[in-house]
PDB file of C-alpha atoms in Angstrom:
ATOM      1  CA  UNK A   6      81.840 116.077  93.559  1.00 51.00           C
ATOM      2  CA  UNK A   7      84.767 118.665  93.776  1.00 51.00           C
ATOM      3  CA  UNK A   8      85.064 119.241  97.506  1.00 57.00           C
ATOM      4  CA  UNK A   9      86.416 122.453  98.661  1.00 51.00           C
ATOM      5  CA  UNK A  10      89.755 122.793 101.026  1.00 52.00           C
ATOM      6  CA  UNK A  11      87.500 123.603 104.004  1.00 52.00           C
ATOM      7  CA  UNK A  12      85.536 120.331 103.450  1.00 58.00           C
ATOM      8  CA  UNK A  13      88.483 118.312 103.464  1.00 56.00           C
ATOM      9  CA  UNK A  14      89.970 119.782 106.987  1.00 60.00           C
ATOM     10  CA  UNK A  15      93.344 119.113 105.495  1.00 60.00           C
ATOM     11  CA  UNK A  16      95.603 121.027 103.370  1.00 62.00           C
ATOM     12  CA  UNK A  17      95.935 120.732  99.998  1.00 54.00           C
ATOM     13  CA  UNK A  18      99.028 119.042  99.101  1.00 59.00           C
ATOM     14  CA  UNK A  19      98.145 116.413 101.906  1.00 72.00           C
ATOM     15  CA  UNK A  20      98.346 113.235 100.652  1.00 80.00           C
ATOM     16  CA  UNK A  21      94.917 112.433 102.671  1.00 85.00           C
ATOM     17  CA  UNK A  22      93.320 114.738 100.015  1.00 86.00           C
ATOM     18  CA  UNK A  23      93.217 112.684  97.224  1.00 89.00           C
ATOM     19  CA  UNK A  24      92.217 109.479  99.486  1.00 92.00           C
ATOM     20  CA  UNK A  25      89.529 111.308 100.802  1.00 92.00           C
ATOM     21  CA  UNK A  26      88.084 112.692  97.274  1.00 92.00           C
ATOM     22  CA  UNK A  27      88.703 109.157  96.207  1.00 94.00           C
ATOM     23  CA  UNK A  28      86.587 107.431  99.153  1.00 96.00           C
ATOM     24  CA  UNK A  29      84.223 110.539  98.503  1.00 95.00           C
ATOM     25  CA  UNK A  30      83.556 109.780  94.772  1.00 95.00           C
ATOM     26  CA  UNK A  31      82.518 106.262  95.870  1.00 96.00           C
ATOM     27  CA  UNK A  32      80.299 106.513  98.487  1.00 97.00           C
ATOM     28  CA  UNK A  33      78.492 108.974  96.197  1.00 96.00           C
ATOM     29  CA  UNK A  34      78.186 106.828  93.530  1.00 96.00           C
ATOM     30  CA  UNK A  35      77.298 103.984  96.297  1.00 96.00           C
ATOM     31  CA  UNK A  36      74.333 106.069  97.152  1.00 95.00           C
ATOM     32  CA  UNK A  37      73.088 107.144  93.553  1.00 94.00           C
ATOM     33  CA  UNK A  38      72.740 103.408  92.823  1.00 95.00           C
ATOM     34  CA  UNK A  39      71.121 102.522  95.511  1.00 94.00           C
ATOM     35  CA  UNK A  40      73.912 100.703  97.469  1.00 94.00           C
ATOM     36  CA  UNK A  41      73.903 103.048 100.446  1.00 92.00           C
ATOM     37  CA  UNK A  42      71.176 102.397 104.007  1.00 86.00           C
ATOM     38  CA  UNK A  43      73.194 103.367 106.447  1.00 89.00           C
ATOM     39  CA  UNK A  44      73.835 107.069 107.741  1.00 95.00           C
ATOM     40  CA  UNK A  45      76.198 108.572 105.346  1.00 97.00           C
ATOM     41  CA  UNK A  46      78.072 109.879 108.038  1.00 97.00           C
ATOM     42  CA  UNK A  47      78.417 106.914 109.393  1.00 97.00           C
ATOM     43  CA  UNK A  48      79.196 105.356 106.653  1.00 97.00           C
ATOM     44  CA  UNK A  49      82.010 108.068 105.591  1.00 97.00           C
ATOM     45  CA  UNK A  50      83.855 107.714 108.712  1.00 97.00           C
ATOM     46  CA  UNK A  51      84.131 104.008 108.294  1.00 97.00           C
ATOM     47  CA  UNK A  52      85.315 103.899 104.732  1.00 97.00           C
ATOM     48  CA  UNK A  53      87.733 106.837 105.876  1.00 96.00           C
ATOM     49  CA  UNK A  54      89.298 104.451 108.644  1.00 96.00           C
ATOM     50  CA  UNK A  55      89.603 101.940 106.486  1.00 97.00           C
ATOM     51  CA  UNK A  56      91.478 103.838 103.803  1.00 96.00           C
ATOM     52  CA  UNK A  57      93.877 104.982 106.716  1.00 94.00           C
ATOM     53  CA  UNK A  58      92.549 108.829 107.080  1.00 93.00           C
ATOM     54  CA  UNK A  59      91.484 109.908 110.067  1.00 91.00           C
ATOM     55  CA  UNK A  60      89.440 113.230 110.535  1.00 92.00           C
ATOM     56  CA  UNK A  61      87.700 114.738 113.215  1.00 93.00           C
ATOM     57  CA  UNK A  62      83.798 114.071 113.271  1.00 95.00           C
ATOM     58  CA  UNK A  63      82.867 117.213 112.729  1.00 95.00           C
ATOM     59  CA  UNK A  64      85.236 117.238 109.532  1.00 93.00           C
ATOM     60  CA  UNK A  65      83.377 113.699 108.782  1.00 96.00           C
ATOM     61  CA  UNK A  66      79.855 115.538 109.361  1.00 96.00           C
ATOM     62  CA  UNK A  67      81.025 118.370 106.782  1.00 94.00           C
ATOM     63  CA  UNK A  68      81.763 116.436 104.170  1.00 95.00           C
ATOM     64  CA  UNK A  69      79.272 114.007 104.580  1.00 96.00           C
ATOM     65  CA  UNK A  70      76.339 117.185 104.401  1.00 95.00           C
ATOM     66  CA  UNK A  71      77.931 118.318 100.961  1.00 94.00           C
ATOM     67  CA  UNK A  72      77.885 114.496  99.607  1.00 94.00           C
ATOM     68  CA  UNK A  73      74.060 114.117 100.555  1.00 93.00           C
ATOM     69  CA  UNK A  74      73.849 117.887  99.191  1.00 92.00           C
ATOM     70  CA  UNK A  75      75.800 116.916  95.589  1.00 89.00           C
ATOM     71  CA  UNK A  76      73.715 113.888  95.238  1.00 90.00           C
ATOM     72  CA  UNK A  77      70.426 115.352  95.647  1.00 84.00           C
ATOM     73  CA  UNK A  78      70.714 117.800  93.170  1.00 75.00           C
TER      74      UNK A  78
END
């Protein structure tokens, strides 16, 4: 998924960008394998504390919409 600058709620030279599209790209492919039960996002926000980025939730809820969006399709 190619996630647009106002998805990310950072800019885009930020560092955080890449760790984010990085810990995006998983979880997606997580959840089109069938890896994923819990509430994506949920499940964003921990994987994007773990990877040391922290976002506000509705940033979290954004990009979390546009994964479930991406893999539906």
């Amino acid at each position: 998924m190619s996630l647009h600058n106002a998805h990310l709620h950072v800019a885009p030279d930020d560092d955080r960008a890449e760790t984010i599209e990085q810990v995006v790209a998983e979880l997606e492919d997580d959840i089109r394998h069938g890896r994923v039960s819990d509430d994506v996002s949920h499940l964003l926000g921990q994987r994007l504390e773990s990877a040391g980025v922290s976002l506000p939730p509705n940033a979290v809820d954004d990009i979390a919409e546009a994964i479930e969006t991406d893999v539906s399709l």
